[in-house]
Structures are given as C-alpha cells and as structure tokens.
C-alpha positions as MATLAB code, in Angstrom:
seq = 'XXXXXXXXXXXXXXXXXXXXXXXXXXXXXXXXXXXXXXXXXXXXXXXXXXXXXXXXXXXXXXXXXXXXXXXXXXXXXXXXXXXXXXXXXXXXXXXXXXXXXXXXXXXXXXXXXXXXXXXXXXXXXXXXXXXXXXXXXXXXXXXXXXXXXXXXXXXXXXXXXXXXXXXXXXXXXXXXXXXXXXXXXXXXXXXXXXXXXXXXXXXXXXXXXXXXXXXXXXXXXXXXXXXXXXXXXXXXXXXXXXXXXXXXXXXXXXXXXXXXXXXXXXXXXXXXXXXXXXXXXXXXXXXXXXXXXXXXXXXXXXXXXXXXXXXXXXXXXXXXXXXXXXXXX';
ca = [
       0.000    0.000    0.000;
       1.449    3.384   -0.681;
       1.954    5.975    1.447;
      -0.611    7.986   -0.119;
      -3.474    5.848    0.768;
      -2.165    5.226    4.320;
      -2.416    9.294    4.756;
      -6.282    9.052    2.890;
      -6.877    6.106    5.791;
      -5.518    7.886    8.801;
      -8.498   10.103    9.826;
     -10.660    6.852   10.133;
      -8.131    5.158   12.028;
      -7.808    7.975   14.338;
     -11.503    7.697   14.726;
     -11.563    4.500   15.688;
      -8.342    4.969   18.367;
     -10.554    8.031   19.327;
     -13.448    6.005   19.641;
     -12.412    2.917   21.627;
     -10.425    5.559   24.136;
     -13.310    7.747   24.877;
     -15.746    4.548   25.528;
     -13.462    3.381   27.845;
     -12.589    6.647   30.081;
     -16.580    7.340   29.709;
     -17.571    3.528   30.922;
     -14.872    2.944   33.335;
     -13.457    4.200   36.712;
      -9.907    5.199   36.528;
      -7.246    7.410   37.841;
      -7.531    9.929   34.734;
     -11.705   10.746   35.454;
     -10.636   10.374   38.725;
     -12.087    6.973   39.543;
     -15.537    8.205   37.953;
     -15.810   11.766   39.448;
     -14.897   13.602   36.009;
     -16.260   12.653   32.725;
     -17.275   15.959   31.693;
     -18.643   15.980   27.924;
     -16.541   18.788   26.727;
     -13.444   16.682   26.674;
     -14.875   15.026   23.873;
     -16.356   18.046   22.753;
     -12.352   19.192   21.706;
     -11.660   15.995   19.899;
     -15.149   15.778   17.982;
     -14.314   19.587   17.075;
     -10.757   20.285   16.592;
      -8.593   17.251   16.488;
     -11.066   15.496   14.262;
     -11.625   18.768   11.656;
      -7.305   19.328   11.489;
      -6.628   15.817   10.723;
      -9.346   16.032    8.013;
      -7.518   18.379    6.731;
      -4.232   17.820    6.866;
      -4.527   14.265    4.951;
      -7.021   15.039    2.448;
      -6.144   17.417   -0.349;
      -9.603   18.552   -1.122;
     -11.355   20.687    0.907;
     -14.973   19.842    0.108;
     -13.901   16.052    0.760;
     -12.382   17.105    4.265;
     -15.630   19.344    5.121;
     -17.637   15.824    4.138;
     -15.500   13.891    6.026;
     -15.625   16.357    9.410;
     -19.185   16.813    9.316;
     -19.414   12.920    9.272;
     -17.316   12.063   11.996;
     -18.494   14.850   14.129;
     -22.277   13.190   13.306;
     -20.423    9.819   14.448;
     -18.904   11.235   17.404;
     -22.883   12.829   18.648;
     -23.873    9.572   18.234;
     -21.137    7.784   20.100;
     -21.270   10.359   23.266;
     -24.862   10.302   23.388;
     -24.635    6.479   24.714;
     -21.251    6.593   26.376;
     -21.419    9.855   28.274;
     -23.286    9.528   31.451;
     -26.847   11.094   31.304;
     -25.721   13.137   34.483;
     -23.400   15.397   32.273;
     -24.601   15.556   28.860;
     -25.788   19.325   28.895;
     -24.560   20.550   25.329;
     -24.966   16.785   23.985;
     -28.527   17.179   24.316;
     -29.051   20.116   21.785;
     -25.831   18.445   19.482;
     -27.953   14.777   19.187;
     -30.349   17.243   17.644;
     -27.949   18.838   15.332;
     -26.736   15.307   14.422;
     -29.974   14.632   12.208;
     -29.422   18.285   10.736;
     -25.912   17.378    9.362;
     -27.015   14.024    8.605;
     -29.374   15.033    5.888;
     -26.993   17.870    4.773;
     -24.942   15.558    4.380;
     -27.146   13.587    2.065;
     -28.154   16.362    0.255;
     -24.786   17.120   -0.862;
     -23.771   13.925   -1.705;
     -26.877   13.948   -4.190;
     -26.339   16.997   -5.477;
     -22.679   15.641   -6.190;
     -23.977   12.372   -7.624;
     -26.438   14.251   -9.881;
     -24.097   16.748  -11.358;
     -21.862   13.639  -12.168;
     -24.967   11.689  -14.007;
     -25.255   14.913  -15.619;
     -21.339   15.007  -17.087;
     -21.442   11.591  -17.771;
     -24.570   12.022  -19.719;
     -23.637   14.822  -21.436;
     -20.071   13.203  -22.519;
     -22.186   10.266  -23.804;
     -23.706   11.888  -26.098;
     -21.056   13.633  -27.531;
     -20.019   10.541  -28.108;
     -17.017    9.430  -25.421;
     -16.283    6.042  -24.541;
     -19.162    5.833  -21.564;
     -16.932    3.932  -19.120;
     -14.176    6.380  -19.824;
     -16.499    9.251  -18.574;
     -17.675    7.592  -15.570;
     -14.129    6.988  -14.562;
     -12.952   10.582  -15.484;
     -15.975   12.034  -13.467;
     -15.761    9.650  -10.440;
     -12.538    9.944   -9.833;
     -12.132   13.565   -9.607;
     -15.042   13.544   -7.240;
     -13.177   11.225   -4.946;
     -10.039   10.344   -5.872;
      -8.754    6.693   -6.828;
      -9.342    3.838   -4.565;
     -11.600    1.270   -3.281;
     -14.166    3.781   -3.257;
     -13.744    4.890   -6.601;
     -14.459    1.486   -7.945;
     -17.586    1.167   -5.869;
     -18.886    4.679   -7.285;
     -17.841    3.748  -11.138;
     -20.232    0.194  -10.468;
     -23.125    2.108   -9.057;
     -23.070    5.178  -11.445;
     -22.569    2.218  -14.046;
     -25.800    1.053  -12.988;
     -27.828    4.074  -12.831;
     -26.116    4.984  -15.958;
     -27.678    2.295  -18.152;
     -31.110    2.413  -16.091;
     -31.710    5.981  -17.099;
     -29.140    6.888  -19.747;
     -29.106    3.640  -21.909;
     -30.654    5.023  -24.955;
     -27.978    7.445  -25.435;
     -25.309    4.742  -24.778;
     -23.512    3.231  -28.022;
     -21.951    0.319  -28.692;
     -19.533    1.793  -31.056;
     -18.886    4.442  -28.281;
     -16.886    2.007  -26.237;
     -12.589    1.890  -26.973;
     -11.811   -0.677  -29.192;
     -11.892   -1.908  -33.389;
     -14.058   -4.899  -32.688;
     -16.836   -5.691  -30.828;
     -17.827   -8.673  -29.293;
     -21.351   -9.714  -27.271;
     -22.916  -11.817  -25.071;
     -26.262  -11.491  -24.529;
     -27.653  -14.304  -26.550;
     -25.231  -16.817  -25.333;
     -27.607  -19.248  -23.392;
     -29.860  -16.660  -23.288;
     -28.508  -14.444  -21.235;
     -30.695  -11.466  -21.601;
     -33.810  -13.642  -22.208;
     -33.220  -15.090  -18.665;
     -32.518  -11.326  -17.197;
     -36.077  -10.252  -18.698;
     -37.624  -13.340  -16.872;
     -35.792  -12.411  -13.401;
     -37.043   -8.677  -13.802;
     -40.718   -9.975  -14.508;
     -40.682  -12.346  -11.415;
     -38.765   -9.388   -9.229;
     -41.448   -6.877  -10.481;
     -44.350   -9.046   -9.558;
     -43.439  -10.401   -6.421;
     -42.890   -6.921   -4.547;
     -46.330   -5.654   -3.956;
     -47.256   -9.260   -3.075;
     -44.422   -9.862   -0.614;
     -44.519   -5.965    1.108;
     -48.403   -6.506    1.568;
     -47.586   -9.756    3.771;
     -44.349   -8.878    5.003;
     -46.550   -5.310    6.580;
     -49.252   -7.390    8.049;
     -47.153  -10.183    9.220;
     -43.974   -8.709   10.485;
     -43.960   -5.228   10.549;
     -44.520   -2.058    8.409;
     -40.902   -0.792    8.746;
     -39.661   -4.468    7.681;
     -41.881   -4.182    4.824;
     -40.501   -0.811    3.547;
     -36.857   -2.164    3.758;
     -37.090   -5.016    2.314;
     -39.399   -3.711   -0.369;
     -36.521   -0.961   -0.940;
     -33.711   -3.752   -1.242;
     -35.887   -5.291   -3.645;
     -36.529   -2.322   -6.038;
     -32.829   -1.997   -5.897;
     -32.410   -5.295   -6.864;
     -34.529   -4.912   -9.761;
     -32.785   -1.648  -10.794;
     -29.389   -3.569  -11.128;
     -31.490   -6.497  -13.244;
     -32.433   -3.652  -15.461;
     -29.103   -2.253  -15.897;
     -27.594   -5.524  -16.605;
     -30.616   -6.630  -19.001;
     -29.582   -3.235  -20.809;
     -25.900   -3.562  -20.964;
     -25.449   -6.770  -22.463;
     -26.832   -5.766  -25.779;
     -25.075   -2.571  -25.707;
     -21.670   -2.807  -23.437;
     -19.293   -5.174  -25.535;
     -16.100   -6.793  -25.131;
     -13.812   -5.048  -27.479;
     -10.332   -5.621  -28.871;
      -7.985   -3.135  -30.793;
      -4.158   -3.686  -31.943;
      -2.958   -4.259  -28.419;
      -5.767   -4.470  -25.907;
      -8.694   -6.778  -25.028;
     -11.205   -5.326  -22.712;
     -13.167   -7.028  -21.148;
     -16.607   -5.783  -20.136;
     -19.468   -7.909  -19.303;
     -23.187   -6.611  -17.885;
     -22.409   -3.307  -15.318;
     -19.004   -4.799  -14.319;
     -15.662   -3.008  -14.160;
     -13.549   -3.321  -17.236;
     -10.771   -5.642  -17.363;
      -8.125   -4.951  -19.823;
      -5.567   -7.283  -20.661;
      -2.558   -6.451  -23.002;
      -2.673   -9.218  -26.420;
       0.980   -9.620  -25.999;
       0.527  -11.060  -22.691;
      -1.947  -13.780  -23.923;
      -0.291  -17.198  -23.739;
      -3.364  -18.807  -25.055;
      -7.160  -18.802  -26.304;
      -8.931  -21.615  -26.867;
     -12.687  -23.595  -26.447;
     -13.632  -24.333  -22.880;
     -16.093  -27.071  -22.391;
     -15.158  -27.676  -18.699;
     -17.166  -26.438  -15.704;
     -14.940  -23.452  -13.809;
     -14.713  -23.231  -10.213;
     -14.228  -20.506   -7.939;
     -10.223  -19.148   -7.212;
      -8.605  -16.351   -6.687;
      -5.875  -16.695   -9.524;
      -9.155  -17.108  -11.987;
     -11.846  -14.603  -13.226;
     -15.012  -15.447  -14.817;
     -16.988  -13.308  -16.849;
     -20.217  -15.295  -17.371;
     -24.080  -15.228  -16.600;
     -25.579  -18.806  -17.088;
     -24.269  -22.199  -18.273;
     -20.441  -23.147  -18.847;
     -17.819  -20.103  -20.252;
     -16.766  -21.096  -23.565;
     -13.897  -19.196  -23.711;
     -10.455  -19.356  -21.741;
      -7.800  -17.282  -21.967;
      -4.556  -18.002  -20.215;
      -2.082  -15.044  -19.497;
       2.112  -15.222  -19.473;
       1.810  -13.219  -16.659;
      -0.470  -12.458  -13.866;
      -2.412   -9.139  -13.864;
      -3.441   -8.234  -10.109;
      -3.192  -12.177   -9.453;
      -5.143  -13.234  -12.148;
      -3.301  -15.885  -14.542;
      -6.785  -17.437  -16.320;
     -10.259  -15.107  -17.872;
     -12.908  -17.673  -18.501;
     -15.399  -15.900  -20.533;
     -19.147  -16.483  -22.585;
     -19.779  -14.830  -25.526;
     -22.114  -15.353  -28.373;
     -18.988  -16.435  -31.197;
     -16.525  -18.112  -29.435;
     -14.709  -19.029  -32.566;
     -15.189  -15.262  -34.156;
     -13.761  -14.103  -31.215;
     -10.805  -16.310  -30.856;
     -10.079  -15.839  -34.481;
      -9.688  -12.379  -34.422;
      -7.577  -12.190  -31.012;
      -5.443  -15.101  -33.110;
      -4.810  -13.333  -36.027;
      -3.759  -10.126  -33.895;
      -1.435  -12.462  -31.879;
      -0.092  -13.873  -34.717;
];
C-alpha cells in the first residue's frame, strides 16, 4: 500500500483509536476521570471539534472532501457520546444529538447533489459521443479520488447509468476496433427479462404480507432492497446488448453486464482456446459469465493483479478467438 493511501486512511483510524479511548474513560473508573468523578462531555467536545476537523484536513487534499469527512465524523462522534457519556453530564450533547440529524441530511443532500451533477457530465459526454466507461471513470474519480471507493462509485453510477441513460449509450462508443457480445449466449438477456418480470411481480405481493405479518418498517426495507435489486437487473438486461467486449491492436477489454472493465494487453496472452469444462471458484481465476459453462479461456504469461486465467461467454466463441489469433499472430 502506498503511502498515499495510508495518509487518505488515517483520519478513520484515528476515529476509531478516538473512539475505543473515549468509551473506555466514559464507561470505566480510573485514575484519569478520577475513579468516575470527572467525565465531563466537553473533553470530547475538543476531539469531535478540533482534532477530528485538522486531521481532516491535513490528509485530504480537497477541501470539500475534508468538510464531508468532518461533518461525518463529528455526526459519528454525537452519536457515540450520546450512549457513552453519562446522562448526568450531557448538557450541550442534548441540543448536538439534535444537530446530528441536521448534518445528517446535509450531508445527504450534498452527496446527491454531487452524484447528480456527475450523471449529468457523464450524460452529457455520452452523447457527444465518449467512450461511456471512460467518462464515468474521469468524473468519479475527480469527485473522490482513486481507490476502493472509486471502484464502488464507477459500479453504481454504471448502474444508474444504463437504467436511465441507456438510450444514449452506443456500442460503437466504447474503446476498441471490434466488438464482441454476449447477450444471446444461453440466453442471457432472455433469462434477465424473466428475473425482472418475477422481481417486479413479487414486490407488492411480498410488502403486503411482510406489513401485516412482520412489521410495516420491515416491509418498507425489504421492499426498498428489492426495487434496488430490480434496478441492477435492469441495468444488466440493458448492458449486455449494448456494453461489448472489445479488442484493438494491443488491448482486449473485457466488459461484461455493469461490471468493471478488465483490460488485458494481447501480448501477454499465452493462449485462447474452447472451454467445455465447468470453472470453479479461485482467486488466480476470473469469470466473466451469466448462465451455463464459459466457452472461452484465456490463459495469461503473466499475472495481472493475481489473475493468470479469464474464462469468458460470448455469443462467437470461434469469431472471437479468431480475431484475437490473427492479432497475436
């Protein structure tokens, strides 16, 4: 790990430190509250407000991300005093637990506005024609850097991308000479239609007897995991016909549904043949592959990020070995 993500990790390990300490001078008797007669709420009060805030700072370059990242560790730290800090001395704490719902859905509202003026780009460089996975990484990334993070952000926007934006979104848009698919291979996006139908049907049924059964709160979450559900079906229905596995003079990249791109250099391919063979799960292998058996394996001279073998379906396995082949050749 470099040093530059051990700096972007430091204010939530701080929190944590911060957190465990304060529990235990808050829940315990020792000699520094003196055995239980001090544990006054504005001694958290400095950490929640200054410490906190300068570290922020000091380890994240943007200032809007540090202001995010203060405002949700102070909510954090409301939250923590209000059930570590005995009742007896929260004075302040009682107005700031208040507060906490205040930030909380500033917080939110931000965030929103942030992910909304990135559908926004995205859409707009879509339509102008830019490879569509190239803007969503362009736009995520300067809205939070490179990371874990990033990755999760480029998925969802993916997601939302092709639920509301798919009509603008071209196949020929995407880098690459040739195009390859995968949505017919044992009917793939047939089978997605038929999940989406049986999804869309069964939530009114299921939150009506989940709400009289259970409980209406239970109903409304689980309802709301399900629509979300059915969102990514959508998306992935919609991307298989339309995101394609692409090769050029020197790269294969490797899309498949809402997934992140993999991109492999040709001159690293050992081999590409037929697979006929059922593919288990390991870490040195990636599959790329909705329903039946992957009938394409590719085998790599040398690892890239621990990955030595790509098992992949496609709709013309021998089209698309051909033309890597011939490339290779």
């Amino acid at each position: 790990m470099t040093m530059h993500k051990l700096i972007l990790k430091l204010p939530f390990v701080c929190f944590v430190f911060m957190s465990i300490a304060w529990w235990y001078f808050y829940t315990h008797d020792m000699w520094l509250n003196d055995f239980g007669r001090v544990k006054s709420e504005w001694l958290l009060l400095i950490d929640m407000m200054v410490t906190m805030p300068l570290i922020c700072f000091v380890c994240v370059k943007s200032n809007k991300l540090a202001l995010l990242k203060s405002l949700s560790y102070f909510a954090l730290f409301v939250a923590l005093g209000s059930y570590v800090i005995p009742a007896e001395n929260q004075v302040l704490w009682l107005h700031l637990t208040d507060l906490r719902y205040v930030l909380i859905t500033g917080f939110f509202i931000i965030e929103l506005s942030a992910i909304l003026c990135v559908i926004l780009a995205i859409r707009q460089a879509v339509k102008s024609g830019e490879d569509p996975d190239i803007a969503i990484e362009n736009s995520i990334i300067n809205l939070v850097g490179n990371g874990i993070l990033a990755s999760v952000l480029m998925l969802e926007t993916r997601v939302w991308s092709f639920v509301f934006c798919s009509r603008f979104i071209k196949p020929s848009s995407y880098k690459g000479e040739q195009h390859f698919y995968y949505h017919l291979k044992d009917a793939n996006q047939s089978n997605a239609l038929g999940f989406m139908l049986m999804i869309a049907f069964e939530i009114p049924l299921m939150h009506l007897l989940i709400h009289f059964i259970w409980s209406p709160f239970a109903a409304n979450i689980i309802t709301g995991l399900t629509c979300f559900s059915l969102a990514f079906f959508i998306a992935e229905y919609r991307a298989m016909s339309r995101r394609p596995i692409s090769i050029d003079q020197q790269t294969l990249y490797v899309r498949y549904g809402v997934f992140n791109q993999f991109t492999i250099s040709l001159s690293n391919i050992t081999s590409i043949n037929i697979n006929h063979d059922v593919i288990a799960r390991s870490e040195h292998i990636k599959r790329y592959n909705f329903s039946g058996v992957p009938n394409v394996r590719i085998l790599l001279t040398y690892p890239v990020n621990g990955i030595d073998a790509i098992y992949l379906g496609v709709n013309e396995p021998h089209k698309f070995i051909k033309a890597i082949s011939l490339i290779n050749l």
